Coordinates of C-alpha atoms and ligand atoms in Angstrom, one line a residue:
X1 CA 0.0 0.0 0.0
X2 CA 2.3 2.5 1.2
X3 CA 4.7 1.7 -2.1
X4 CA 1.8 2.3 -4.2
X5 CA 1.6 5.8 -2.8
X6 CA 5.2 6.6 -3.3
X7 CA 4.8 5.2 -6.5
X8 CA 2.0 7.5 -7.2
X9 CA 3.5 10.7 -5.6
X10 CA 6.4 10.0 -7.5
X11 CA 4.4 10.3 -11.1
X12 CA 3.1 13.2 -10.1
X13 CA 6.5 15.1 -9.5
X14 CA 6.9 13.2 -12.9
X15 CA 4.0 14.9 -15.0
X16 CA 0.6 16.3 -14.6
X17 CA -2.8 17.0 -16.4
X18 CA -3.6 20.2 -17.1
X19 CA -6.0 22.4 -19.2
X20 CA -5.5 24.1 -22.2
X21 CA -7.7 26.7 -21.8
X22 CA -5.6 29.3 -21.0
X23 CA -7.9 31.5 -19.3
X24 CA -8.3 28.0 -16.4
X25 CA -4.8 26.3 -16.7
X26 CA -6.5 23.7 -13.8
X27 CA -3.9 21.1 -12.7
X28 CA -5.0 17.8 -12.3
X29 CA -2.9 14.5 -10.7
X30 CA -2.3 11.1 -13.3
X31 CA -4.1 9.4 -11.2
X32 CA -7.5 11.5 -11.7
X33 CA -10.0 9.6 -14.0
X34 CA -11.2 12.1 -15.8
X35 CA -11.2 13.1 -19.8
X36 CA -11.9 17.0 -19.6
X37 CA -11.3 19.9 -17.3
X38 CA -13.8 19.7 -14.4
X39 CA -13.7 23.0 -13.9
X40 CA -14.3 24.6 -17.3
X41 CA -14.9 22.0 -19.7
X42 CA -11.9 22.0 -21.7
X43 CA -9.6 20.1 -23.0
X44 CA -7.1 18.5 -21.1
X45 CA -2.9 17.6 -22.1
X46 CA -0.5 15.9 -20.1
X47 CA 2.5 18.4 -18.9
X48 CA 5.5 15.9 -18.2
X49 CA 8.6 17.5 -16.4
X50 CA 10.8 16.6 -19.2
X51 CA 14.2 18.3 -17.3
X52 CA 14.5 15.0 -15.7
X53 CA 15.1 13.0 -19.1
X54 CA 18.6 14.3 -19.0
X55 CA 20.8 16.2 -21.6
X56 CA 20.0 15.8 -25.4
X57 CA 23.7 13.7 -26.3
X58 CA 23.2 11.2 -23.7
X59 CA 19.3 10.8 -24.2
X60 CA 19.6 9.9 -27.9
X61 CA 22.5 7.9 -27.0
X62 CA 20.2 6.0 -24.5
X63 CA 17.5 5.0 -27.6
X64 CA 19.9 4.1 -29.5
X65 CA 21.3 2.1 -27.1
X66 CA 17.6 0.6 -26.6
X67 CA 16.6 0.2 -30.5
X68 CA 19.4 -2.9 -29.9
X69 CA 18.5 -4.1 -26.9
X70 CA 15.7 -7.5 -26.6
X71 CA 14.1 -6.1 -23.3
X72 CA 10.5 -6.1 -24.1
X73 CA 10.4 -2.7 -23.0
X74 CA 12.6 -1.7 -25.5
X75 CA 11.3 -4.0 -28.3
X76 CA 7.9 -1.5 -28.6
X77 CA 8.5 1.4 -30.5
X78 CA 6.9 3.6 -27.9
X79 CA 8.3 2.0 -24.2
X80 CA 11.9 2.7 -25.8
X81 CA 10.8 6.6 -24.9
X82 CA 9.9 6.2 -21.4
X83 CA 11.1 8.7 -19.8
X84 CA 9.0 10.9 -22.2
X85 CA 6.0 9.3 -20.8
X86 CA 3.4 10.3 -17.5
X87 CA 4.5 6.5 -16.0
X88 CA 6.6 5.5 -13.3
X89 CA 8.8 2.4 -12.7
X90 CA 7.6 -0.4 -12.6
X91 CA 5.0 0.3 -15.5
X92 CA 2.4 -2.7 -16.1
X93 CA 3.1 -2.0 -19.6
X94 CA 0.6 -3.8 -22.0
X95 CA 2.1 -4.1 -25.5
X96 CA 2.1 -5.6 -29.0
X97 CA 5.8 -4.0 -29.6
X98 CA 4.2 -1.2 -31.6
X99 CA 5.7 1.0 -33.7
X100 CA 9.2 0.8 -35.3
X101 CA 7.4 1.2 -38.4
X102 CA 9.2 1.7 -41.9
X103 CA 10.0 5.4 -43.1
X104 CA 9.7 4.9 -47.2
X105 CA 11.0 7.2 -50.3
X106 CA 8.4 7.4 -52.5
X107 CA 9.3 8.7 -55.5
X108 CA 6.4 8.2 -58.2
X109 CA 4.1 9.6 -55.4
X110 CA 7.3 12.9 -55.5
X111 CA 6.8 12.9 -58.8
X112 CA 2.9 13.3 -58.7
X113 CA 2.9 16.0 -55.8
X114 CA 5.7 18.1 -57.7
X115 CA 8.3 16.9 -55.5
X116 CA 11.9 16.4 -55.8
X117 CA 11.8 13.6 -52.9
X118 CA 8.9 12.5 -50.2
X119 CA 9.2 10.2 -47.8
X120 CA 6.2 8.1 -46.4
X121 CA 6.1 7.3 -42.8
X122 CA 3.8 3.9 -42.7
X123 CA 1.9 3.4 -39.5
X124 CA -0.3 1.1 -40.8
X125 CA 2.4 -1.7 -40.2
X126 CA 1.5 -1.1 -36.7
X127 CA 0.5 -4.5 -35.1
X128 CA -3.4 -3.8 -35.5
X129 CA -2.7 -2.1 -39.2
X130 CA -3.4 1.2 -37.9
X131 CA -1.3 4.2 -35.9
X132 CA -4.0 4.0 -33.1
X133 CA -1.8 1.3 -31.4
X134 CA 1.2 3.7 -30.3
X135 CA -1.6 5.6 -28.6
X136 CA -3.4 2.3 -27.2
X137 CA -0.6 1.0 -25.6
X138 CA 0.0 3.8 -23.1
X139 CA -4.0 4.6 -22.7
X140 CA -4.6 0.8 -21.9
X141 CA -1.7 0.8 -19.7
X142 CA -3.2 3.9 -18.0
X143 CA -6.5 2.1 -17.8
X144 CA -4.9 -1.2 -15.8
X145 CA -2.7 1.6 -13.5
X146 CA -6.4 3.3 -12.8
X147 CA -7.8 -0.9 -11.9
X148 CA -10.7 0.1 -14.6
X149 CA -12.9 -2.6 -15.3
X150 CA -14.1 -2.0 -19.1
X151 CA -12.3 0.0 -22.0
X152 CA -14.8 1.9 -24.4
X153 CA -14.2 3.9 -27.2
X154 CA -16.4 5.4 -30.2
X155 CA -14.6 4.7 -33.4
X156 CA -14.5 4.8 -37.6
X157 CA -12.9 1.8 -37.1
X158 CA -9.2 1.8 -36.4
X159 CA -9.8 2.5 -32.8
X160 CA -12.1 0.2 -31.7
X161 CA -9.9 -2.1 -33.7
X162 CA -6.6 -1.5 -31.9
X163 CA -8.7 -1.2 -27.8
X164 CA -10.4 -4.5 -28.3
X165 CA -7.0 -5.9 -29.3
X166 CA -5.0 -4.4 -26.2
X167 CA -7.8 -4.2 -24.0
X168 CA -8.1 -8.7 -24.7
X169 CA -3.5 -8.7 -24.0
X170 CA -4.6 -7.0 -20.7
X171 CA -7.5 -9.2 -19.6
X172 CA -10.2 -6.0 -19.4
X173 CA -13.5 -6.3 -21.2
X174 CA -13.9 -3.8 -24.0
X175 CA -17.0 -2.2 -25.6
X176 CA -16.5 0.0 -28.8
X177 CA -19.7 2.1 -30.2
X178 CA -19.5 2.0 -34.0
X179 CA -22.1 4.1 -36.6
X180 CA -23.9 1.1 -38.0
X181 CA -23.2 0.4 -41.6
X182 CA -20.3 3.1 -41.7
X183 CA -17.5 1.0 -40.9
X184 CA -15.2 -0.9 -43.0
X185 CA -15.6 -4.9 -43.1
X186 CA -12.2 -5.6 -42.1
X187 CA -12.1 -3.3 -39.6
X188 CA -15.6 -4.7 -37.7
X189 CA -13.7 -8.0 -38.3
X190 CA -11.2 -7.0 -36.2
X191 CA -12.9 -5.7 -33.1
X192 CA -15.3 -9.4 -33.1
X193 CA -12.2 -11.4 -33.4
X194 CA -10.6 -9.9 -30.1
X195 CA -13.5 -10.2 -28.6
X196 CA -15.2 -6.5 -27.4
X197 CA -18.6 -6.3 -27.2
X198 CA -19.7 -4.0 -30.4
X199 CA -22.2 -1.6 -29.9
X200 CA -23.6 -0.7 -33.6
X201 CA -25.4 2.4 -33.0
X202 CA -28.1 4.2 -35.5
X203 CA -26.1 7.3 -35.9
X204 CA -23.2 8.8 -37.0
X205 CA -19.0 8.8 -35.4
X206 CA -20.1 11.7 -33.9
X207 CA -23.5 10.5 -32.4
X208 CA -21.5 7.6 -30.9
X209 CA -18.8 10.2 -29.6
X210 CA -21.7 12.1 -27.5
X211 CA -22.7 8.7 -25.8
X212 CA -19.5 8.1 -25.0
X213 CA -19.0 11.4 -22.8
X214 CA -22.2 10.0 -21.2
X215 CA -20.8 6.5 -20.7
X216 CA -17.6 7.9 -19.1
X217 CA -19.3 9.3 -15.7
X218 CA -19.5 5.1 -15.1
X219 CA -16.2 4.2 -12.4
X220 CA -16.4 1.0 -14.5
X221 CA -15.5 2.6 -17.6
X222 CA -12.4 3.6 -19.1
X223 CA -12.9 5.9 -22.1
X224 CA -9.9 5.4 -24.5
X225 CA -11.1 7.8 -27.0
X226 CA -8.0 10.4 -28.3
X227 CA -9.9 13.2 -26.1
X228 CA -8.1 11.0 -23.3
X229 CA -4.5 12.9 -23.0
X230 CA -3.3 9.0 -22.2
X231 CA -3.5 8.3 -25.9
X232 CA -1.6 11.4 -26.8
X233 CA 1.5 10.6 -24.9
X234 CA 1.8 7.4 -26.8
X235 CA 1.3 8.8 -30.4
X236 CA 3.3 11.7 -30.0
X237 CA 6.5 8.9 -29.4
X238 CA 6.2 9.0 -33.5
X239 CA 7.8 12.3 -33.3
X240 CA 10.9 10.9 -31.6
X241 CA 11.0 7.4 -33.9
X242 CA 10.6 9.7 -37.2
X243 CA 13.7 12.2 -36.0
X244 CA 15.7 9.1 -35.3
X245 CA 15.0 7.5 -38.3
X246 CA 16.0 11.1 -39.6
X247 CA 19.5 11.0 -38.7
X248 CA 17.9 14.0 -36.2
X249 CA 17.6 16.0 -40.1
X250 CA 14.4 18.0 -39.6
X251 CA 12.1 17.7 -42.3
X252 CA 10.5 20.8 -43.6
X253 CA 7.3 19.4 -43.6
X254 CA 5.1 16.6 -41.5
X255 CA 1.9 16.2 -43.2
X256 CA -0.6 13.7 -41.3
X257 CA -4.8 13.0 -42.6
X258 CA -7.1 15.4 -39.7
X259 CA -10.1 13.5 -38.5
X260 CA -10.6 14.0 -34.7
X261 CA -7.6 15.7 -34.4
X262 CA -5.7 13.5 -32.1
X263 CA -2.9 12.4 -34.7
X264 CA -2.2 15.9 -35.0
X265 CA -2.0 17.1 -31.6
X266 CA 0.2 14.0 -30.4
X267 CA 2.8 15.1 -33.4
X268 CA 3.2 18.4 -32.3
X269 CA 3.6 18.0 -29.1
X270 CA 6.0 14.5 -29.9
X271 CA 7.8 17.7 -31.7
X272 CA 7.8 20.9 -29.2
X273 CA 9.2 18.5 -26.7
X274 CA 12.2 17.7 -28.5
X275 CA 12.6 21.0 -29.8
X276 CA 11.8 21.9 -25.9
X277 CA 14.8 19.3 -24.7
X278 CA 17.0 20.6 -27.6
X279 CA 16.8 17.7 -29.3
X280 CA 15.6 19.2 -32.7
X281 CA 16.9 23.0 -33.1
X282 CA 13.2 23.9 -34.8
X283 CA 9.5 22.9 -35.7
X284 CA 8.5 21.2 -38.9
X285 CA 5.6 22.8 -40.4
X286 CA 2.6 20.4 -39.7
X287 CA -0.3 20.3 -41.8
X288 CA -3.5 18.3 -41.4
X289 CA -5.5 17.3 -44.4
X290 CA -9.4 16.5 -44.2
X291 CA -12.0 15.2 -46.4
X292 CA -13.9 18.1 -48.0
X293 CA -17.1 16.5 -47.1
X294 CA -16.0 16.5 -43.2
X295 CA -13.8 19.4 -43.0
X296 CA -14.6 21.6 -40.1
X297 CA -11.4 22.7 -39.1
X298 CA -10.3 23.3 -42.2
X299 CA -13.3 25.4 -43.0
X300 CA -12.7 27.1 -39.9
X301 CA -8.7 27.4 -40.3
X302 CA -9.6 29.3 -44.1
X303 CA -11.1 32.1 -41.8
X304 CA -8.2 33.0 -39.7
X305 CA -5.7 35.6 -41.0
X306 CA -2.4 34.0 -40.2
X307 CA -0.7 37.3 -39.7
X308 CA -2.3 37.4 -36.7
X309 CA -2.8 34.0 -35.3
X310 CA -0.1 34.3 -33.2
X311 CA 1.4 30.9 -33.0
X312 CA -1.7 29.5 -31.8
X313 CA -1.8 31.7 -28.6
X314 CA -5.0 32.8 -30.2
X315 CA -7.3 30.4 -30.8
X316 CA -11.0 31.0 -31.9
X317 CA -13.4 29.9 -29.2
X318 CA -15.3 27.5 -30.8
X319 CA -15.7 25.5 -34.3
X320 CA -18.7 25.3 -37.0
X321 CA -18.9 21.2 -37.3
X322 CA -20.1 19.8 -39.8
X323 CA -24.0 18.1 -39.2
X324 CA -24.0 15.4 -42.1
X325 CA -20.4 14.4 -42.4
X326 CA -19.7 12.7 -46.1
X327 CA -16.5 11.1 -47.4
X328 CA -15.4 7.8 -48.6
X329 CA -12.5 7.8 -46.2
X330 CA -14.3 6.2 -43.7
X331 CA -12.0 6.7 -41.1
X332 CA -12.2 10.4 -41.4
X333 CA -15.8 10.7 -41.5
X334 CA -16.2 13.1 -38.5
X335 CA -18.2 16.4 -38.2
X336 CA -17.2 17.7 -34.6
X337 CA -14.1 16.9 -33.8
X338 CA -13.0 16.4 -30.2
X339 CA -9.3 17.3 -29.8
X340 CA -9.3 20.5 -32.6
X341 CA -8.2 22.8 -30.4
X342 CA -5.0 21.2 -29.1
X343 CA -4.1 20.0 -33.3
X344 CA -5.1 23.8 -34.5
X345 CA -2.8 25.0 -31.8
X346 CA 0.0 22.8 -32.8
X347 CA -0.4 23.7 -36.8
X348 CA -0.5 27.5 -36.0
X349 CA 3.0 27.7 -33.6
X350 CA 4.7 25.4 -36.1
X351 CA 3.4 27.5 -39.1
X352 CA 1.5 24.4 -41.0
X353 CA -2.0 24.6 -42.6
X354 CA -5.4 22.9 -42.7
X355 CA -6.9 22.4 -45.9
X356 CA -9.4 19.9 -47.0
X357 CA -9.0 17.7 -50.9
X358 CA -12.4 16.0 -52.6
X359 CA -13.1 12.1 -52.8
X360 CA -11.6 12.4 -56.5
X361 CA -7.8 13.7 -55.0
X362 CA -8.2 11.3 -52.4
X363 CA -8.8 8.1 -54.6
X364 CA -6.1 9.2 -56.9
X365 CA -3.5 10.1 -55.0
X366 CA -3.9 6.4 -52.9
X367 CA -3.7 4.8 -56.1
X368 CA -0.3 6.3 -56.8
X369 CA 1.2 5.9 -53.2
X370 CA 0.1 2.0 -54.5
X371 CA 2.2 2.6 -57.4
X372 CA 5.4 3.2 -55.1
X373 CA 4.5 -0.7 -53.8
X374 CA 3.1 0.9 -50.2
X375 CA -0.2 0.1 -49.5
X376 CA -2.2 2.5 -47.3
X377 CA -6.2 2.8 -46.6
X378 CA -8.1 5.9 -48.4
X379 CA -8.2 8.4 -45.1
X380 CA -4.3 8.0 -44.9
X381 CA -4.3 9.5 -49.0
X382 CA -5.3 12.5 -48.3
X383 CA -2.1 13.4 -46.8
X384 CA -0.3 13.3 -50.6
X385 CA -3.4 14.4 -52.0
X386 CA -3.0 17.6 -49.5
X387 CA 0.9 18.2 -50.2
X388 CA -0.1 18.0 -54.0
X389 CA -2.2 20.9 -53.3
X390 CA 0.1 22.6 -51.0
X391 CA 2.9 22.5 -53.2
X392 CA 0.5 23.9 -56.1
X393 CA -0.1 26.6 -54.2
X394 CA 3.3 27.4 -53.4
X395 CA 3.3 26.5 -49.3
X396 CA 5.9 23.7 -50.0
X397 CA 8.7 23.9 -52.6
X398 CA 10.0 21.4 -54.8
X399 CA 13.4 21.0 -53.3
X400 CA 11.8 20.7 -49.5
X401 CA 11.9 17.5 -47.4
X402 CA 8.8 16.3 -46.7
X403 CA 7.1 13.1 -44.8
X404 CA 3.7 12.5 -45.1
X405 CA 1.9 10.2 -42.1
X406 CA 0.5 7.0 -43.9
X407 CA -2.2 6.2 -40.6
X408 CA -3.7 2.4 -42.0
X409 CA -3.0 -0.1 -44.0
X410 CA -4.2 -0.9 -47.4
X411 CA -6.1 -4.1 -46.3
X412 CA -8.2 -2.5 -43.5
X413 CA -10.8 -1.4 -46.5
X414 CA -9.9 -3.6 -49.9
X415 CA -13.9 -2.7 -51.1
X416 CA -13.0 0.9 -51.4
X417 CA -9.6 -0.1 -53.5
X418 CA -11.2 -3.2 -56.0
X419 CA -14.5 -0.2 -56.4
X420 CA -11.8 1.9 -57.7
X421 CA -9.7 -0.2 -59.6
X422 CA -12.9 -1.1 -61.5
X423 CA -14.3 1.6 -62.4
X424 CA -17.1 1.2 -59.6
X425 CA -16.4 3.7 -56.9
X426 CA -19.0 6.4 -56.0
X427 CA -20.0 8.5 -53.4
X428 CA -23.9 8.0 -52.0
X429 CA -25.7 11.7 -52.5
X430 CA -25.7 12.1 -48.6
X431 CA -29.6 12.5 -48.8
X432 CA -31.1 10.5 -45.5
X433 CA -33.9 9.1 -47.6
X434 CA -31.7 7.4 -49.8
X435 CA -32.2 10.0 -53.2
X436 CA -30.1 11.7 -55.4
X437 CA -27.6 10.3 -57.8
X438 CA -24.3 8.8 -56.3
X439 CA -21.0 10.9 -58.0
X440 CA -18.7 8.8 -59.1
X441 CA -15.0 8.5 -58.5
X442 CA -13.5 8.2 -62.0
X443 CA -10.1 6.0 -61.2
X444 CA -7.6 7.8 -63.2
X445 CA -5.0 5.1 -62.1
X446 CA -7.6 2.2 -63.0
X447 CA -6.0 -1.1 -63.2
X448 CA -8.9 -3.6 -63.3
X449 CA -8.4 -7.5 -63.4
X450 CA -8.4 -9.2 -66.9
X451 CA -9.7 -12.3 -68.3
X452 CA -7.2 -14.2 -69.6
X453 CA -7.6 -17.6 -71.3
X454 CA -5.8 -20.5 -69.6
X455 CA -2.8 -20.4 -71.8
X456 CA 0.8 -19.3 -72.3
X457 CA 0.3 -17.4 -75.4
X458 CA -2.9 -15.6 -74.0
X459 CA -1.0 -14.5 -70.9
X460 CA 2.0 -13.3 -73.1
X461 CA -0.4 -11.2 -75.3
X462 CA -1.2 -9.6 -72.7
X463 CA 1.4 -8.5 -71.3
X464 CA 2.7 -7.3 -74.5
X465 CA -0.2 -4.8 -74.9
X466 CA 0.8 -3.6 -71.4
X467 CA 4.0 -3.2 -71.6
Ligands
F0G1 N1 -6.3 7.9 -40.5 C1 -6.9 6.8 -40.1 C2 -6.6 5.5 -40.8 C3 -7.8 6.8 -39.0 O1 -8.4 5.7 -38.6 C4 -8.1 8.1 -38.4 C5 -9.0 8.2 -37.3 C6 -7.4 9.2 -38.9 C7 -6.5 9.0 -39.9 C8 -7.5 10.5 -38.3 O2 -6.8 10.6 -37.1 O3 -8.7 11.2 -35.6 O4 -6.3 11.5 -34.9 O5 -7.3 13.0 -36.6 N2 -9.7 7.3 -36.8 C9 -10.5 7.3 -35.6 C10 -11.0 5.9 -35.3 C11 -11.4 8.4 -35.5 O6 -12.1 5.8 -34.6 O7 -10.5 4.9 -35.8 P1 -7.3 11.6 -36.0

């Protein structure tokens, strides 16, 4: 008992949770159970005390150190940075040695978005095929720390997929609430196979995000959703993995798909800690693309003149959303999104953008990142789509380094790709009743399957007119 307590005062000298709201700046302990400010409503970050990590030489010579080393600690791509983490030792960690996931060059996909080189940074090799799991591990961990009886999470998909998975290595019983019909095949697969209870609710992501903030009053429940500063910690460790993987080179840009803005948040804050440590002597710009069908931050970040934004010391109260979200990107079908606040922060003080690309740039651009042999699933396209755009319109330049965030792999939605490659791809009219014509996706990279007879000659024709 009394070791627990040390244990616990000693996180808190460790880190803390705090609001963002500048105007409250309420402090909170990490042992409080709670996903926003109690006082004021807002949106809560984790503040660790990063002095005690030690000086910049020695810390990267400790990962390194640790990227060799078989202790299952150091085997996950995201334990490897404890000390950047609100955990003290001995930390029930729960893993499935996440991340350590591949940075690409991409060059037919630089050719496309007017680039002299890009490099793709694939999370979707993560062990549940999505980035979520860098942020699962430590929010899971956080939920066995707390003794929380049941995980829950509202999800497109990739989330619900990646709790069920760690909430089944750490024995807790998980419950994800999923818009019914919305969600990808592969990815519902996912969350019956490891067993959480799925919950499909008549209603949209964001309709399931509302019952969530209901659900999480419950001291059974354990809400794992990115609003919960838990999961932040963990993704933001992509940061540190991309700048090692970097040689410690900072790229120009860092371009990651905006959905309910949690990705985006955890990078920039994986980022202003190393530049806070001196690890990294500036930002890279961060940008954060959406689907122009569920854009509200990028609607809203159109309206703000830049000149005096501030570097995100002034952020507009509140956000338009969007009341009938519409995109193929399932993943990134989201009108109101939860963490927009802390992501639009982190895109103004590192001098990024938000802008949105349609269902057309979205399907295109995946089909080329294909092309470069990477498969990734449509939301994670709209980050080349976006730097396509961006480079157009003169924010990036030719010559500049840039990694775009690949977030899930190509398998999690094969309908979407086989719809494209066949000429079959649409987009349903939105209306609730079912009318209006669908618009079609015309695939400009089409590569539909061929009937070939069973025979040599037949298969050699073919290729010939191919080739
Ligand atoms: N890419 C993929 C593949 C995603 O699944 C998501 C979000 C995003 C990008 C956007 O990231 O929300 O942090 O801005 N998926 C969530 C889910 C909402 O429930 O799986 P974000």
């Amino acid at each position: 008992m009394e070791k627990t307590a040390r244990a616990a005062d000693k996180a808190a000298e460790k880190a803390v949770q705090r609001c963002i709201d500048s105007a409250c700046g309420a402090i909170y302990g990490l042992r409080e159970r709670i996903y926003v400010c109690p006082r004021c409503g807002g949106t809560l970050e984790i503040d660790c005390h990063l002095d005690a990590a030690g000086d910049p030489a020695a810390i990267r010579k400790r990962w390194e150190e640790r990227a060799a080393s078989r202790d299952p600690r150091d085997v996950s791509g995201v334990w490897r940075y404890r000390e950047m983490l609100p955990f003290d030792e001995p930390i029930p960690f729960v893993t499935l040695f996440e991340g350590n996931t591949p940075l690409y060059h991409g060059p037919r996909s630089a050719r496309y978005c007017g680039l002299d080189d890009l490099r793709l940074k694939h999370q979707g090799c993560n062990p549940t095929g999505s980035f979520k799991d860098t942020g699962m591990t430590t929010a899971i961990t956080q939920a066995v720390v707390l003794g929380a009886r049941t995980a829950v999470c509202a999800s497109t998909g990739n989330t619900s997929a990646s709790l069920a998975a760690y909430a089944g290595r750490a024995g807790l019983q998980s419950a994800v609430l999923l818009p019914r019909g919305q969600i990808s095949a592969g990815k519902l697969a996912q969350s019956l196979d490891y067993g959480a209870l799925v919950c499909e609710i008549d209603g949209n992501f964001d309709d399931c995000m509302r019952l969530i903030q209901e659900l999480g009053d419950d001291p059974s429940i354990y809400v794992a959703n990115s609003i919960n500063p838990f999961r932040i910690e963990g993704q933001k460790t992509v940061a540190f993995e991309m700048m090692e993987q970097c040689l410690w080179q900072v790229p120009d840009h860092v371009v990651v798909p905006g959905g309910n803005m949690g990705n985006s948040t955890a990078l920039g804050k994986g980022f202003q800690e190393l530049l806070d440590l001196g690890l990294i002597g500036r930002l890279p710009k961060l940008s954060a693309i959406q689907a122009e069908g569920a854009a509200p931050v990028a609607q809203l970040f159109a309206t703000l003149d830049l000149t005096r934004a501030d570097g995100g010391a002034n952020l507009p109260a509140t956000m338009a959303p969007v009341e009938n979200p519409r995109t193929l990107a399932t993943a990134i079908k989201i009108g109101a999104p939860v963490s927009w606040k802390k992501a639009l922060r982190a895109v103004l003080r590192s001098g990024g953008r938000i802008i949105s690309v349609s269902e057309q740039e979205i399907a295109d651009a995946k089909a080329m990142i294909g092309r470069d042999g990477i498969g990734c699933e449509p939301g994670s396209a709209t980050t080349v789509a976006g730097i396509k755009k961006l480079v157009a319109a003169g924010h990036i330049r030719a010559d500049e380094n840039v990694i775009a965030v690949l977030t899930g792999h190509m398998l999690k939605d094969p309908d979407y790709v086989s719809a494209y490659h066949r000429g079959t791809l649409a987009l349903d009219s939105g209306a609730k009743d079912g009318s209006g014509a669908p618009q079609p996706i015309h695939g400009a990279f089409q590569n539909s399957p061929e009937r070939v007879a069973a025979n040599k000659a037949a298969i050699l024709a073919t290729l010939e007119r191919r080739r």
